[in-house]
CSV table of C-alpha atoms and ligand atoms in Angstrom, one decimal:
chain,number,residue,atom,x,y,z
N,1,MET,CA,111.2,89.1,64.1
N,2,SER,CA,108.5,91.3,65.5
N,3,ALA,CA,109.9,93.4,68.0
N,4,ILE,CA,108.7,92.9,71.6
N,5,VAL,CA,105.8,95.1,72.6
N,6,ILE,CA,105.9,97.2,75.7
N,7,ASP,CA,102.7,97.0,77.5
N,8,GLY,CA,102.6,100.2,79.4
N,9,LYS,CA,99.4,100.0,80.7
N,10,ALA,CA,101.0,97.0,83.0
N,11,VAL,CA,103.7,99.1,84.4
N,12,ALA,CA,101.7,102.1,85.1
N,13,GLU,CA,99.4,99.5,86.7
N,14,GLU,CA,102.1,97.9,88.5
N,15,VAL,CA,103.5,101.9,89.2
N,16,LYS,CA,99.9,103.2,90.5
N,17,ALA,CA,99.0,99.5,92.7
N,18,ASP,CA,103.0,100.7,94.5
N,19,VAL,CA,101.5,104.5,95.5
N,20,ALA,CA,98.1,102.9,96.3
N,21,LYS,CA,100.0,101.2,99.2
N,22,LYS,CA,102.0,103.6,99.9
N,23,VAL,CA,99.2,106.0,100.4
N,24,GLU,CA,97.4,103.6,102.8
N,25,GLY,CA,100.8,104.3,104.7
N,26,LEU,CA,100.0,107.9,105.0
N,27,LYS,CA,96.9,107.9,105.8
N,28,SER,CA,96.9,105.9,108.5
N,29,ARG,CA,99.3,109.2,109.4
N,30,GLY,CA,96.5,111.4,108.9
N,31,ILE,CA,98.2,112.4,105.7
N,32,VAL,CA,96.1,112.3,102.2
N,33,PRO,CA,97.6,113.3,99.7
N,34,CYS,CA,95.9,116.2,97.6
N,35,LEU,CA,96.0,117.2,93.8
N,36,ALA,CA,94.8,119.9,92.1
N,37,VAL,CA,93.9,119.9,88.7
N,38,ILE,CA,93.2,123.2,87.4
N,39,LEU,CA,91.4,123.3,83.4
N,40,VAL,CA,90.9,126.2,81.7
N,41,GLY,CA,88.3,125.6,78.8
N,42,GLU,CA,87.0,122.3,77.2
N,43,ASN,CA,89.6,121.3,74.5
N,44,PRO,CA,88.8,118.2,74.1
N,45,ALA,CA,91.8,116.6,74.1
N,46,SER,CA,92.5,118.3,77.4
N,47,VAL,CA,89.3,117.5,78.7
N,48,SER,CA,89.8,113.7,78.3
N,49,TYR,CA,93.3,114.0,79.6
N,50,VAL,CA,92.2,115.4,83.2
N,51,THR,CA,89.3,113.0,83.2
N,52,GLY,CA,92.0,110.2,83.0
N,53,LYS,CA,94.1,112.5,85.7
N,54,ARG,CA,91.8,112.4,88.3
N,55,LYS,CA,90.0,109.0,87.5
N,56,ALA,CA,93.5,107.7,88.3
N,57,LEU,CA,93.8,110.2,91.6
N,58,ALA,CA,90.5,108.6,93.3
N,59,ALA,CA,92.0,104.8,92.1
N,60,ALA,CA,95.1,105.8,94.4
N,61,GLY,CA,93.4,106.7,96.9
N,62,MET,CA,94.8,110.5,96.7
N,63,ALA,CA,91.8,113.6,97.5
N,64,ASP,CA,91.0,115.9,94.8
N,65,LYS,CA,90.5,119.7,94.6
N,66,SER,CA,90.8,120.0,90.9
N,67,VAL,CA,88.9,123.3,89.3
N,68,LEU,CA,87.2,123.4,86.2
N,69,LEU,CA,87.8,127.0,84.7
N,70,PRO,CA,85.3,128.7,81.7
N,71,GLU,CA,87.2,129.4,78.2
N,72,THR,CA,86.8,133.2,79.2
N,73,ALA,CA,88.8,133.4,82.9
N,74,THR,CA,91.3,135.5,83.2
N,75,GLU,CA,95.2,135.2,83.5
N,76,GLN,CA,94.6,137.0,86.9
N,77,GLN,CA,91.7,135.0,87.9
N,78,VAL,CA,94.3,131.5,87.2
N,79,LEU,CA,97.0,133.2,89.3
N,80,ASP,CA,94.7,133.9,92.0
N,81,LEU,CA,93.5,130.1,91.8
N,82,ILE,CA,97.3,129.3,92.2
N,83,HIS,CA,98.2,131.1,95.2
N,84,GLU,CA,95.1,130.2,97.1
N,85,LEU,CA,96.5,126.4,96.2
N,86,ASN,CA,99.7,127.5,96.9
N,87,GLU,CA,98.7,128.7,100.8
N,88,ASP,CA,96.3,125.3,101.1
N,89,SER,CA,97.7,123.0,102.9
N,90,SER,CA,96.0,120.4,102.6
N,91,VAL,CA,96.8,120.4,98.9
N,92,HIS,CA,100.3,118.6,97.5
N,93,GLY,CA,100.4,118.5,94.2
N,94,ILE,CA,99.4,121.8,91.2
N,95,LEU,CA,98.9,121.0,87.7
N,96,VAL,CA,97.6,123.3,85.2
N,97,GLN,CA,96.6,121.1,81.7
N,98,LEU,CA,98.3,123.0,79.2
N,99,PRO,CA,97.5,124.5,76.4
N,100,LEU,CA,95.7,127.2,78.3
N,101,PRO,CA,93.7,129.7,75.8
N,102,LYS,CA,95.5,132.1,73.7
N,103,HIS,CA,94.9,134.9,76.1
N,104,ILE,CA,96.5,133.7,79.7
N,105,ASP,CA,100.5,133.6,79.4
N,106,GLU,CA,101.7,129.5,80.3
N,107,LYS,CA,105.6,130.8,81.7
N,108,LYS,CA,103.7,133.1,83.9
N,109,VAL,CA,101.5,130.4,85.2
N,110,THR,CA,104.1,127.5,85.3
N,111,ASN,CA,106.1,129.8,87.5
N,112,ALA,CA,103.2,130.7,89.9
N,113,ILE,CA,103.1,127.3,91.3
N,114,SER,CA,104.8,126.5,94.6
N,115,PRO,CA,108.0,124.4,93.6
N,116,GLU,CA,106.9,122.0,96.3
N,117,LYS,CA,103.6,121.5,94.5
N,118,ASP,CA,104.7,121.3,90.6
N,119,VAL,CA,103.9,117.8,90.3
N,120,ASP,CA,104.4,118.6,86.7
N,121,GLY,CA,108.2,120.0,86.7
N,122,PHE,CA,107.7,122.7,84.8
N,123,HIS,CA,108.9,125.1,87.6
N,124,PRO,CA,112.2,126.8,86.5
N,125,VAL,CA,113.5,125.3,89.7
N,126,ASN,CA,113.0,121.9,88.7
N,127,VAL,CA,114.3,122.1,85.9
N,128,GLY,CA,117.3,123.2,87.2
N,129,LYS,CA,117.2,120.6,89.7
N,130,LEU,CA,116.9,118.3,86.6
N,131,LEU,CA,119.4,120.0,84.8
N,132,SER,CA,122.6,120.1,87.9
N,133,GLY,CA,121.3,116.7,89.1
N,134,GLU,CA,119.5,117.7,92.5
N,135,LYS,CA,116.6,115.7,93.4
N,136,GLY,CA,113.1,117.6,92.3
N,137,PHE,CA,110.2,116.6,90.5
N,138,LEU,CA,110.7,115.1,87.4
N,139,PRO,CA,108.7,115.8,84.4
N,140,CYS,CA,106.0,112.8,84.0
N,141,THR,CA,106.0,111.6,80.2
N,142,PRO,CA,110.0,111.6,80.1
N,143,HIS,CA,110.4,110.0,83.8
N,144,GLY,CA,107.8,107.1,82.8
N,145,ILE,CA,109.7,106.8,79.5
N,146,ALA,CA,112.4,105.5,81.6
N,147,VAL,CA,110.6,103.6,84.0
N,148,LEU,CA,109.9,101.8,81.2
N,149,LEU,CA,113.2,101.3,79.2
N,150,LYS,CA,114.1,99.8,82.9
N,151,LYS,CA,111.2,97.4,83.6
N,152,ALA,CA,111.3,96.3,80.4
N,153,GLY,CA,115.2,95.8,80.4
N,154,VAL,CA,116.6,97.5,78.0
N,155,ALA,CA,119.9,98.7,79.0
N,156,THR,CA,120.6,102.8,78.6
N,157,ASP,CA,124.4,102.6,80.1
N,158,GLY,CA,126.6,103.4,77.0
N,159,ALA,CA,123.6,103.0,74.8
N,160,ASN,CA,123.1,105.4,71.1
N,161,THR,CA,120.2,107.5,72.4
N,162,VAL,CA,118.3,109.3,69.6
N,163,VAL,CA,115.9,111.9,70.9
N,164,ILE,CA,113.4,113.3,68.1
N,165,GLY,CA,111.9,116.7,69.8
N,166,ARG,CA,113.1,119.4,72.2
N,167,SER,CA,110.2,120.5,73.5
N,168,ASN,CA,110.7,121.6,77.7
N,169,ILE,CA,108.0,118.8,78.4
N,170,VAL,CA,109.5,116.0,76.8
N,171,GLY,CA,112.6,116.0,74.8
N,172,LYS,CA,114.8,118.6,76.4
N,173,PRO,CA,113.7,116.8,80.2
N,174,MET,CA,114.1,113.3,78.6
N,175,ALA,CA,117.3,113.8,76.6
N,176,LEU,CA,118.8,115.4,80.5
N,177,LEU,CA,117.2,112.3,82.6
N,178,LEU,CA,119.1,110.3,80.3
N,179,LEU,CA,122.7,112.1,80.6
N,180,ARG,CA,122.2,111.3,84.6
N,181,ARG,CA,124.7,108.8,85.2
N,182,GLU,CA,122.1,106.3,86.5
N,183,TYR,CA,120.9,106.1,83.0
N,184,ASN,CA,124.5,106.9,81.1
N,185,ALA,CA,123.5,107.0,78.0
N,186,THR,CA,125.1,108.9,75.2
N,187,VAL,CA,122.4,111.1,73.8
N,188,THR,CA,121.9,113.2,71.0
N,189,VAL,CA,118.1,115.1,70.2
N,190,CYS,CA,117.4,116.0,66.7
N,191,HIS,CA,114.5,118.5,65.9
N,192,THR,CA,113.6,120.3,62.8
N,193,GLY,CA,116.8,121.8,61.7
N,194,THR,CA,118.3,118.7,62.2
N,195,LYS,CA,120.2,117.6,58.4
N,196,ASN,CA,119.5,113.9,57.2
N,197,LEU,CA,117.4,112.7,60.5
N,198,ALA,CA,117.7,109.4,59.1
N,199,GLU,CA,121.5,109.4,59.4
N,200,TYR,CA,121.2,109.9,63.1
N,201,THR,CA,118.1,107.1,64.1
N,202,LYS,CA,119.9,104.4,62.2
N,203,LYS,CA,122.7,105.0,64.8
N,204,ALA,CA,120.0,104.4,67.4
N,205,ASP,CA,120.2,102.0,70.2
N,206,ILE,CA,117.1,103.6,71.9
N,207,LEU,CA,115.3,106.0,69.9
N,208,ILE,CA,112.4,108.6,71.6
N,209,VAL,CA,110.4,109.6,68.6
N,210,ALA,CA,108.4,113.4,69.8
N,211,SER,CA,107.9,115.0,66.7
N,212,GLY,CA,104.2,115.9,67.2
N,213,HIS,CA,103.7,114.2,63.1
N,214,PRO,CA,102.6,110.6,62.5
N,215,HIS,CA,104.8,108.8,60.7
N,216,THR,CA,108.2,110.7,61.2
N,217,VAL,CA,110.1,107.6,61.9
N,218,THR,CA,109.3,104.6,59.1
N,219,ALA,CA,111.1,101.4,59.3
N,220,ASP,CA,114.1,102.0,56.9
N,221,MET,CA,115.3,105.2,59.7
N,222,VAL,CA,115.6,102.2,62.3
N,223,LYS,CA,118.2,100.0,63.2
N,224,SER,CA,117.7,96.3,63.6
N,225,GLY,CA,116.6,95.1,66.8
N,226,ALA,CA,116.4,99.2,68.7
N,227,ALA,CA,114.1,99.9,71.4
N,228,VAL,CA,111.5,102.7,70.1
N,229,ILE,CA,109.4,104.7,72.2
N,230,ASP,CA,106.9,106.6,70.4
N,231,VAL,CA,105.8,109.8,72.6
N,232,GLY,CA,103.5,110.6,70.0
N,233,VAL,CA,99.7,111.4,70.0
N,234,ASN,CA,97.7,112.5,67.2
N,235,ARG,CA,93.6,112.1,66.4
N,236,ILE,CA,93.2,111.0,63.0
N,237,PRO,CA,89.4,111.2,61.4
N,238,ASP,CA,88.7,107.2,61.7
N,239,SER,CA,84.5,107.0,60.9
N,240,SER,CA,84.5,103.1,62.0
N,241,LYS,CA,85.0,104.8,66.0
N,242,LYS,CA,81.9,105.7,67.7
N,243,SER,CA,84.0,109.2,68.6
N,244,GLY,CA,84.6,109.9,64.8
N,245,PHE,CA,88.5,109.4,65.3
N,246,ARG,CA,91.4,107.0,67.2
N,247,LEU,CA,94.8,107.7,68.0
N,248,ILE,CA,98.2,107.1,66.5
N,249,GLY,CA,101.6,107.9,67.2
N,250,ASP,CA,104.8,109.6,65.5
N,251,VAL,CA,106.0,106.2,64.5
N,252,ASP,CA,105.0,104.0,61.7
N,253,TYR,CA,104.2,101.7,63.9
N,254,ASP,CA,103.4,98.8,61.7
N,255,SER,CA,106.4,98.5,59.5
N,256,VAL,CA,109.4,99.4,62.3
N,257,LYS,CA,107.9,96.8,64.4
N,258,GLU,CA,109.3,94.3,62.1
N,259,VAL,CA,112.6,96.1,62.1
N,260,ALA,CA,112.7,97.0,66.2
N,261,GLY,CA,113.5,94.9,69.1
N,262,TYR,CA,111.6,96.8,71.3
N,263,ILE,CA,108.5,99.0,70.9
N,264,THR,CA,105.8,101.3,72.6
N,265,PRO,CA,102.0,101.3,71.4
N,266,VAL,CA,100.3,103.7,71.1
N,267,PRO,CA,97.7,104.0,72.9
N,268,GLY,CA,99.1,101.8,75.9
N,269,GLY,CA,102.6,102.8,75.7
N,270,VAL,CA,104.4,105.8,77.2
N,271,GLY,CA,100.3,107.9,77.7
N,272,PRO,CA,99.6,105.5,80.4
N,273,MET,CA,103.0,105.8,82.4
N,274,THR,CA,102.3,109.7,82.0
N,275,ILE,CA,99.4,109.4,84.3
N,276,ALA,CA,101.3,107.1,86.6
N,277,MET,CA,104.4,109.4,87.0
N,278,LEU,CA,101.8,111.8,88.3
N,279,ILE,CA,100.5,110.1,90.8
N,280,TYR,CA,104.0,108.8,92.0
N,281,ASN,CA,104.3,112.6,92.2
N,282,THR,CA,101.4,113.5,94.2
N,283,LEU,CA,103.0,111.2,96.4
N,284,GLU,CA,106.2,112.5,96.9
N,285,ALA,CA,104.7,116.0,97.2
N,286,ALA,CA,102.7,114.6,100.3
N,287,GLU,CA,105.9,112.9,102.1
N,288,ASN,CA,107.8,115.8,101.5
N,289,ILE,CA,105.5,118.3,102.5
N,290,SER,CA,104.6,116.2,105.7
N,291,LEU,CA,108.1,115.8,106.3
N,292,ALA,CA,108.8,119.5,106.3
N,293,GLU,CA,106.0,120.2,108.5
N,294,GLY,CA,107.2,117.1,111.4
N,295,LYS,CA,104.4,114.9,110.8
Y,301,NAP,P1,106.0,120.1,70.2
Y,301,NAP,O1,106.3,120.9,71.6
Y,301,NAP,O2,105.4,120.6,68.8
Y,301,NAP,O3,107.7,119.4,69.5
Y,301,NAP,C1,107.9,118.8,68.9
Y,301,NAP,C2,109.8,118.8,68.5
Y,301,NAP,O4,109.4,117.5,67.8
Y,301,NAP,C3,109.6,120.1,68.1
Y,301,NAP,O5,111.5,120.1,68.9
Y,301,NAP,C4,110.3,120.0,66.4
Y,301,NAP,O6,111.5,120.1,66.2
Y,301,NAP,C5,110.6,118.5,66.7
Y,301,NAP,N1,110.1,118.1,64.9
Y,301,NAP,C6,108.5,118.1,64.6
Y,301,NAP,N2,108.8,117.5,63.3
Y,301,NAP,C7,110.1,117.0,63.3
Y,301,NAP,C8,111.2,116.2,62.3
Y,301,NAP,N3,110.2,115.8,61.1
Y,301,NAP,N4,112.0,116.0,62.0
Y,301,NAP,C9,112.6,116.1,63.3
Y,301,NAP,N5,112.5,116.9,64.1
Y,301,NAP,C10,111.2,117.4,64.3
Y,301,NAP,O7,105.3,118.7,71.0
Y,301,NAP,P2,105.8,117.9,72.3
Y,301,NAP,O8,105.0,118.6,73.5
Y,301,NAP,O9,107.6,117.7,72.9
Y,301,NAP,O10,104.7,116.5,72.2
Y,301,NAP,C11,105.4,115.4,70.9
Y,301,NAP,C12,104.3,114.2,70.4
Y,301,NAP,O11,103.8,113.7,72.2
Y,301,NAP,C13,102.8,115.0,70.6
Y,301,NAP,O12,102.0,113.6,69.9
Y,301,NAP,C14,101.9,114.9,72.2
Y,301,NAP,O13,100.9,115.1,71.9
Y,301,NAP,C15,102.8,113.7,72.4
Y,301,NAP,N6,102.8,114.1,73.4
Y,301,NAP,C16,102.8,113.0,74.9
Y,301,NAP,C17,102.6,113.0,76.3
Y,301,NAP,C18,102.0,111.4,76.5
Y,301,NAP,O14,102.2,111.4,77.6
Y,301,NAP,N7,101.8,110.3,75.6
Y,301,NAP,C19,102.6,113.6,76.2
Y,301,NAP,C20,103.7,114.7,76.1
Y,301,NAP,C21,103.1,114.7,74.5
Y,301,NAP,P3,112.0,122.5,66.7
Y,301,NAP,O15,111.7,122.2,67.8
Y,301,NAP,O16,112.9,122.6,65.8
Y,301,NAP,O17,110.1,123.0,66.1
């Protein structure tokens, strides 16, 4: 039997509609949640992600103070801009679209964002809070996946969960989040040093794949009935498309959907949730800041 396809687009619409309603409430108190996205250069994938984020901001009724800098912008210019936005009380969230051009130190830039405005959840203060179980901003992609699992009715409590990938933005925070008591999963993290990947994946009730390579997971690596979450976004040439490419994930979708119990498509699975959770975090930032200011 074919897997249930988890509709990330529909769940993301639900989350965004809920956020938009809360934005109305804040606006009636004179607070307009505002995000500043900083994009340096014109990397096509980054431009497309930033466009998507800004569209979602507008749809949620939020203000947009995004800044587009040329590829030649210096590290100091980016840091100065972040300091300015940190001080700007009308801005509640700041996000720097990664990757940055090679001459700019990503860590330095990420660490310059005020933790209270770090809606990506990449600042060490928020990473530390995730690790210690304190309330802080959760990274959007792992948080979106946790919401998707819940909405799809996939039980995480005691579930054998395998995460493929240990990046700071997906794999590691995903593992930490599902380890929390509220999710209570048993989590294994695999990476390129893992010997016999299939041995692990075949035992997974929940398999989260963030390897960055198409076809990392094939049907023979998946337990029957497992929930397979495909985080991957890979552009592959396709002359039948106007753009000249199409997007595929890290999972061999066509074969895996015949074995899995649940599966997320690419596009239309995890991607829309990442944007929805960014909007959610921006709302949270505006609520926190206005509360701290006694509004
Ligand atoms: P990344 O930084 O390249 O990390 C990939 C991870 O996968 C690394 O830890 C790597 O191991 C591991 N890996 C690679 N090939 C493997 C294999 N054959 N077996 C086991 N482990 C393997 O990538 P990322 O930033 O986490 O992103 C992962 C994917 O998700 C990409 O396709 C990216 O485009 C996508 N993504 C999507 C969204 C979204 O919103 N949909 C958001 C973020 C990322 P090592 O550590 O040993 O190198």
